[in-house]
Coordinates of C-alpha atoms in Angstrom, one line a residue:
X1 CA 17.6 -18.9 23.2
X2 CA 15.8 -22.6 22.9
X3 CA 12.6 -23.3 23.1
X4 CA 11.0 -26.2 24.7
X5 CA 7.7 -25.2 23.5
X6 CA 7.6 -24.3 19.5
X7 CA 3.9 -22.9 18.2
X8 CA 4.6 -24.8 14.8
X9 CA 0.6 -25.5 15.4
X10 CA -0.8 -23.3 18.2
X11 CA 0.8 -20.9 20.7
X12 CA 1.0 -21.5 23.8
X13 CA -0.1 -18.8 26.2
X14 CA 1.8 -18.1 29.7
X15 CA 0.6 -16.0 33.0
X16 CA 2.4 -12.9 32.3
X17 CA 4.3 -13.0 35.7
X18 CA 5.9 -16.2 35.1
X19 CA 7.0 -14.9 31.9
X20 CA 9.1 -11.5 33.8
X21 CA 6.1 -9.5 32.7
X22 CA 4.1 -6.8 34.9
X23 CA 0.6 -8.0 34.4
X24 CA -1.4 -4.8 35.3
X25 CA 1.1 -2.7 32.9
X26 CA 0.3 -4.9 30.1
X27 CA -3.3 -3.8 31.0
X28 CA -2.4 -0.9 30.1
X29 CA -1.7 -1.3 26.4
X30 CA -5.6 -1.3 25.5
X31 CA -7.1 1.6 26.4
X32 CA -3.1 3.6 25.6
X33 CA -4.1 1.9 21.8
X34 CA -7.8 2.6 21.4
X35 CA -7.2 6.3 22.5
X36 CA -4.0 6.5 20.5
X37 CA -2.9 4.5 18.4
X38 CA -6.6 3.7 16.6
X39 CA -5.6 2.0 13.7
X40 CA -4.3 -0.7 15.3
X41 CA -6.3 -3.9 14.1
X42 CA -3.9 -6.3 16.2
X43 CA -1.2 -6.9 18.9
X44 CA 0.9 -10.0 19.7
X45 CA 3.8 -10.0 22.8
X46 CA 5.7 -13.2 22.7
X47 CA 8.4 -13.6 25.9
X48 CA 11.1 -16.1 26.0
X49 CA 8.9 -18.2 23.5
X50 CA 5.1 -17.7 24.9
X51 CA 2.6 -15.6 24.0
X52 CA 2.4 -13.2 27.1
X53 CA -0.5 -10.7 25.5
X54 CA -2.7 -10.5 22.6
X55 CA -5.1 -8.7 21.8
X56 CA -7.5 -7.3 18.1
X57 CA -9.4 -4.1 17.5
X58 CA -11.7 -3.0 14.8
X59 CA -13.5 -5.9 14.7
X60 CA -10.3 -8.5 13.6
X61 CA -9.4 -11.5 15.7
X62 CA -6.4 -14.1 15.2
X63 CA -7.1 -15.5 12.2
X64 CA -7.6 -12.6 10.3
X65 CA -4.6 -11.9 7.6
X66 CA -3.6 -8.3 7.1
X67 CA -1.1 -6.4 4.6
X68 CA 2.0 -5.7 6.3
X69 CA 3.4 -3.4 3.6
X70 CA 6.9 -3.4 4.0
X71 CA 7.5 -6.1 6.5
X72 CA 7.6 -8.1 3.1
X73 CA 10.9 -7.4 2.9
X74 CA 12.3 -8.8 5.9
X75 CA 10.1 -11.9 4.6
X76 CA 12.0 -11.7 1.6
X77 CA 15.3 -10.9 3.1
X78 CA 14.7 -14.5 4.8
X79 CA 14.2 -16.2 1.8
X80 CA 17.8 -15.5 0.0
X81 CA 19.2 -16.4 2.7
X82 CA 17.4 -19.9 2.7
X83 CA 18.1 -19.5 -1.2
X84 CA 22.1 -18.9 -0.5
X85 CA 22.0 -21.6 1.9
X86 CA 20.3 -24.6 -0.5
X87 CA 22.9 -23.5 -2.7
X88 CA 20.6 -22.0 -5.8
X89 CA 22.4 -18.8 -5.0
X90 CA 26.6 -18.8 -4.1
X91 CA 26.6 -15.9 -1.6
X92 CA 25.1 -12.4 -1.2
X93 CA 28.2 -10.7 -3.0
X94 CA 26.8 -12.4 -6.6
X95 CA 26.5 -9.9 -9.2
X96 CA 22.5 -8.9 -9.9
X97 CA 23.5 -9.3 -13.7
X98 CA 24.6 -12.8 -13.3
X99 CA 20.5 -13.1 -12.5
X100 CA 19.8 -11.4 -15.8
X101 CA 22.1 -12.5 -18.5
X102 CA 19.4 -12.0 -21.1
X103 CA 20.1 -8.3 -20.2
X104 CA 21.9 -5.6 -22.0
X105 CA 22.9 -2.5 -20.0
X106 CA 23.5 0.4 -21.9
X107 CA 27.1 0.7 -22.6
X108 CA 27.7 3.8 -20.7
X109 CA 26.7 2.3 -17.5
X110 CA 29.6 0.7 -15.6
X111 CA 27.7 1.1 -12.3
X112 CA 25.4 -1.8 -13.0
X113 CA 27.7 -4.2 -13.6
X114 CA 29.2 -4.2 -10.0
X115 CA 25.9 -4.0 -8.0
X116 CA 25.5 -7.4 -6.0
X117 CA 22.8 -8.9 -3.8
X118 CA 24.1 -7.7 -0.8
X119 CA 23.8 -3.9 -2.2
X120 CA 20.1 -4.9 -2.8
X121 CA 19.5 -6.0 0.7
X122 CA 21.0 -3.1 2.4
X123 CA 19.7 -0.2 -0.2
X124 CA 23.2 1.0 -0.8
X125 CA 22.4 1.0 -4.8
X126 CA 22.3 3.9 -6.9
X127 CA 18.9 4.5 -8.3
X128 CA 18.3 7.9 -10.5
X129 CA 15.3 9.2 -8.3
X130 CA 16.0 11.4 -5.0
X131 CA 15.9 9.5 -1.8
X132 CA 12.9 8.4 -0.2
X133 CA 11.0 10.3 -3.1
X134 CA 10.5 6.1 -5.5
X135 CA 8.3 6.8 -8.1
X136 CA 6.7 3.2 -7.2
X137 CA 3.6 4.2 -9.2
X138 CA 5.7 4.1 -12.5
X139 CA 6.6 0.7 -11.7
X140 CA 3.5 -0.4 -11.1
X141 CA 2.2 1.3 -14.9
X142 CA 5.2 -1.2 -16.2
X143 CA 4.9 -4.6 -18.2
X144 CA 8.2 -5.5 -16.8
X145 CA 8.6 -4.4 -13.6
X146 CA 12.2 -6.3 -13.5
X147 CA 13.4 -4.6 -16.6
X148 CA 12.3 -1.3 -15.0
X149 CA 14.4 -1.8 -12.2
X150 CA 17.2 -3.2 -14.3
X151 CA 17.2 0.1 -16.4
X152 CA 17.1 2.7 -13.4
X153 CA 19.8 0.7 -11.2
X154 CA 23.1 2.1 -11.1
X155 CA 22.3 4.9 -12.3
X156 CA 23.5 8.6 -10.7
X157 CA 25.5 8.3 -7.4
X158 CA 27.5 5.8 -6.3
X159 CA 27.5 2.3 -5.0
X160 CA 27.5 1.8 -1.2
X161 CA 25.8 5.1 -0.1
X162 CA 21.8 4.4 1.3
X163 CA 19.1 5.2 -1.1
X164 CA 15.5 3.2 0.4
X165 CA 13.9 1.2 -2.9
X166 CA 11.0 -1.1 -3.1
X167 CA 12.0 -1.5 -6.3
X168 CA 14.9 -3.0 -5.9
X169 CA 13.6 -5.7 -3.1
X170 CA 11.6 -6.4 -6.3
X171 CA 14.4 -7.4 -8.2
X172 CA 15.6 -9.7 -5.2
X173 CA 12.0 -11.6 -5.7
X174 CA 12.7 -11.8 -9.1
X175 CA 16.5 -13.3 -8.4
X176 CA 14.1 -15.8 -6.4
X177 CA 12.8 -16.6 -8.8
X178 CA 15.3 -17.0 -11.6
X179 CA 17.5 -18.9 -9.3
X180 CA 15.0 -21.4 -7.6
X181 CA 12.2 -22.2 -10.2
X182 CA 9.7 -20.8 -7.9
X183 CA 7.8 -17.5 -7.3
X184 CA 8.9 -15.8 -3.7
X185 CA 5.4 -17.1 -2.4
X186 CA 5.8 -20.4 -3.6
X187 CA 9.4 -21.1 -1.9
X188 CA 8.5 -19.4 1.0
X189 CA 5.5 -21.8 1.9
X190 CA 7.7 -24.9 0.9
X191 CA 11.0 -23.1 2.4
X192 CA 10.0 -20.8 5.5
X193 CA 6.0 -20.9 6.4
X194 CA 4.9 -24.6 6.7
X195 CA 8.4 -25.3 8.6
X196 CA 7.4 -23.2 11.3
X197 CA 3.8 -23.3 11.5
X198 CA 2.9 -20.0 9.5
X199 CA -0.2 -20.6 7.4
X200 CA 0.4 -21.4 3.4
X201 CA -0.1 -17.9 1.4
X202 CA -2.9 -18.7 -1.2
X203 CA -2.4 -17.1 -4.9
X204 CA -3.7 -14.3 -5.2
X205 CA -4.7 -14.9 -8.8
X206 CA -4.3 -11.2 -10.1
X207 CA -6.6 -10.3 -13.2
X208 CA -5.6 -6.5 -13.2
X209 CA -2.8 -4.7 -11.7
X210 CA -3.9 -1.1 -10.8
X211 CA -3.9 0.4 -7.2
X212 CA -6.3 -1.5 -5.6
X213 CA -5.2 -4.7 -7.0
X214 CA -2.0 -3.9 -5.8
X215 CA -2.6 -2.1 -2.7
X216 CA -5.8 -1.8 -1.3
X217 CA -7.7 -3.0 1.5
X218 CA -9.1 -6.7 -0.5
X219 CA -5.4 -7.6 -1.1
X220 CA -4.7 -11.1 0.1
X221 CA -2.3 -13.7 -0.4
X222 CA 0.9 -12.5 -1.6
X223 CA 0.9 -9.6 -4.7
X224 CA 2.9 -10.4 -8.0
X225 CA 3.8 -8.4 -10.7
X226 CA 2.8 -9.3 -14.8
X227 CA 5.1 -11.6 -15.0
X228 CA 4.0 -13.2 -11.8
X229 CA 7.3 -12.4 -9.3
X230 CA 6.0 -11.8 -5.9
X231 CA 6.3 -8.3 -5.4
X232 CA 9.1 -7.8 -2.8
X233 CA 8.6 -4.4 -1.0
X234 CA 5.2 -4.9 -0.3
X235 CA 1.9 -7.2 -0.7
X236 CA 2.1 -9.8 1.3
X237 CA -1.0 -10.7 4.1
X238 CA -0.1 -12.1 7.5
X239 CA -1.8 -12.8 10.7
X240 CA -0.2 -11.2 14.0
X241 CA 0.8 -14.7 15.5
X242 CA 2.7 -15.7 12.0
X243 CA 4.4 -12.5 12.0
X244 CA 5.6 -13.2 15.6
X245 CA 6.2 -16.5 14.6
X246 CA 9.2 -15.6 12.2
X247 CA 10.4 -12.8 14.7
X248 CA 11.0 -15.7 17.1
X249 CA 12.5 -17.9 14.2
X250 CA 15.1 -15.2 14.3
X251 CA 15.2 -14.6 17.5
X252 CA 16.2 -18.1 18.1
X253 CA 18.8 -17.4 14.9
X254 CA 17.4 -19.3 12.3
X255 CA 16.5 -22.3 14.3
X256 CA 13.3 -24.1 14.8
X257 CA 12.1 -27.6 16.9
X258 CA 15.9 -29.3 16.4
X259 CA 15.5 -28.1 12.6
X260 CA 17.6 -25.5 11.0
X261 CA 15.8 -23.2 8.7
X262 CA 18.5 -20.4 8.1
X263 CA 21.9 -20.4 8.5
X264 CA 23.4 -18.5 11.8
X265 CA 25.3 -16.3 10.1
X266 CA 22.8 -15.0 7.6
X267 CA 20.5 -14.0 11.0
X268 CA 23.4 -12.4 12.3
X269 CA 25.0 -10.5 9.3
X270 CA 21.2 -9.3 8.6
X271 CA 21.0 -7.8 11.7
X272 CA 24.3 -6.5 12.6
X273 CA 24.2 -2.5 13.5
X274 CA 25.9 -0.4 10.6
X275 CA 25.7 3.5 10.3
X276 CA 23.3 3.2 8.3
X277 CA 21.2 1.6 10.5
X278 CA 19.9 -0.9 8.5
X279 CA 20.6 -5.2 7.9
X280 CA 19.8 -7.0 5.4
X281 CA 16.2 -5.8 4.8
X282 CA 16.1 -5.0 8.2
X283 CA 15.7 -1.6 10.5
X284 CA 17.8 -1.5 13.3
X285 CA 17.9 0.1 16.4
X286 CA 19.9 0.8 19.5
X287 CA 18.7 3.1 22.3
X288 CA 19.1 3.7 25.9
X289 CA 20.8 0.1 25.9
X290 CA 18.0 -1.8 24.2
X291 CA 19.2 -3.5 20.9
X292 CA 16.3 -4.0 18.3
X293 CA 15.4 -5.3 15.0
X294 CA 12.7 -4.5 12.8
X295 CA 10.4 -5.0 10.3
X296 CA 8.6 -2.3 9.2
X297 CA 5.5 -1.5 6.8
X298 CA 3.4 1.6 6.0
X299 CA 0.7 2.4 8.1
X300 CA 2.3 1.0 11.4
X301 CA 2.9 -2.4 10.5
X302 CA 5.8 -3.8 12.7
X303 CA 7.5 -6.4 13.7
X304 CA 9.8 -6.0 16.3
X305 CA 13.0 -8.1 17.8
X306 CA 14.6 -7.3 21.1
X307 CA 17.1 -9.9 21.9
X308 CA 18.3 -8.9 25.0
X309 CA 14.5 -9.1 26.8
X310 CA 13.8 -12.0 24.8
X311 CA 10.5 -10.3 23.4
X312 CA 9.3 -10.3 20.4
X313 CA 6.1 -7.5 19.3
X314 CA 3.7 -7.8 16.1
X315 CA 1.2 -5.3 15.5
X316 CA -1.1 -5.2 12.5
X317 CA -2.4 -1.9 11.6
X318 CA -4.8 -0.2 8.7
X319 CA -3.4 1.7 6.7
X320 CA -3.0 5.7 6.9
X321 CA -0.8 8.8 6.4
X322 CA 1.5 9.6 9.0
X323 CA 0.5 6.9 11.7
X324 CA 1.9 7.3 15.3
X325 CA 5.5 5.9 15.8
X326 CA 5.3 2.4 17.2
X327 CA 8.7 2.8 18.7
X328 CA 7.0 5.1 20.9
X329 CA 4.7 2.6 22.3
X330 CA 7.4 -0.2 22.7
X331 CA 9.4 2.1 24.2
X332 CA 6.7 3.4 26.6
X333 CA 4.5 0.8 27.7
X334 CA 5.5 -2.5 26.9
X335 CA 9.6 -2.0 27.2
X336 CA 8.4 -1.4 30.6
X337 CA 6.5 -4.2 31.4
X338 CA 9.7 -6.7 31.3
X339 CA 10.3 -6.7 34.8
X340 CA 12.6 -9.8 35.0

């Protein structure tokens, strides 16, 4: 997939039709979200390069930046692969302790020793807490929310089985840090965002870090922890069109206006289908023929790669308990919109 029209500055918008898109069932989509799908604050459908709909609820409009929650990752999963590529990291089978020779693992932990990057990226570390029960909040209480993570990784079961952890996408921004100089935010805006026309992520400029610092609805910028990493499972504030904006950087595998930004192969071995069903960073999906990968946040923040129908979806959402699947209305009503 090229592009002969790149929104580094503004999208451009296309009828619909000309794009292989049924018109009146993208009509659809508004009245299916407002009785549905409420919290919904934004929508952005982008077809072989062109933004074929868009639309905001709640009062939000295009320029409005939202936390996306977990999509951070995929963000962050981007950036060590930019970070491998530059050469500041040699490859994603580096040991995590080569990060952190300053620490000591207790003796009776071999585990931790052989944990590497790419173990991080595809949550096959061991971690000492049942799976998808991460006591994040004890993080959150530390000082040093990298020595944390140090001292629970590798410990009880073994390396290469799935266990989910924010925690440890954490220690990925921290290995950003340690290996580049820079923060996650700050490489990303000199690295990723300003090469393709995202907006620069302003510091946050934390004074406190308790829940609402860290999580509630006046985040903006990009969260970091005490020590000032960029907190790499979560915190980071986009807009719908910048989130679609790096689905269709890897949609169009790392390339962007006759620049490469990431390498080919990390695109590809970040979203290659495993049993585990999960890249680098990445969900991934494969159902009833349609091949997808996804970023995914709390509260029904998505954004979401189809390759095969050229399409990328970004929907912004507010955060709640136990929103409605947004598979559900891919699948449903926009899936079904690609005509051609």
């Amino acid at each position: 997939m090229r592009n002969s029209c790149w929104p580094t500055e503004k999208w451009q918008a296309e009828d619909p039709e000309a794009l292989g898109m049924d018109p009146e069932k993208l009509a659809e989509l508004e009245p299916v979200v407002r009785s549905g799908y409420g919290n919904i604050n934004g929508m952005v459908i982008v077809r072989k390069g062109f933004l074929a709909y868009e639309n905001y609820y709640n009062g939000h409009g295009p320029d409005d930046t939202h936390h996306v929650a977990s999509v951070t990752k995929s963000i962050l999963s981007a950036l060590i692969g930019i970070a491998i590529d530059a050469g500041f990291i040699k490859h994603a089978d580096q040991k995590v302790l080569d990060f952190y020779p300053d620490y000591i693992p207790d003796a009776a932990d071999g585990h931790i020793r052989d944990i590497t990057l790419r173990h991080l990226l595809t949550m096959t570390a061991p971690y000492p807490f049942e799976d998808w029960h991460e006591p994040l909040d004890k993080m959150c209480m530390q000082p040093d929310w990298v020595k944390y993570t140090l001292d629970m990784l590798g410990q009880k079961g073994e390396i290469g089985a799935f266990k989910y952890s924010t925690a440890g996408a954490h220690l990925l921004s921290g290995i950003i840090t340690r290996s580049t100089g820079r923060s996650a935010r700050e490489f990303a805006n000199e690295r990723l965002f300003s090469a393709i026309g995202m907006q620069k992520i302003p510091d946050y400029g934390m004074k406190s870090f308790g829940f609402e610092d860290l999580f509630g609805t006046g985040v903006r910028g990009w969260v970091n922890d005490p020590d000032g990493n960029s907190t790499g499972g979560w915190g980071l504030t986009l807009t719908p069109r910048d989130m679609a904006r790096f689905g269709l950087l890897y949609l169009n595998r790392g390339f962007w206006d006759h620049t490469r930004i990431i390498s080919e192969t990390w695109i590809d071995e970040s979203t290659a289908m495993n049993e585990n069903h999960y890249g680098y960073l990445w969900w991934l999906r494969d159902e009833g023929g349609v091949y997808a990968y996804m970023a995914l946040g709390d509260g029904g923040n998505v954004l979401c790669c189809i390759p095969g129908k050229e399409l990328i979806v970004a929907i912004v959402s507010e955060f709640i308990v136990q929103p409605r699947d947004r598979w559900t209305l891919i699948k449903d009503h926009i899936l079904p919109a690609v005509i051609a």
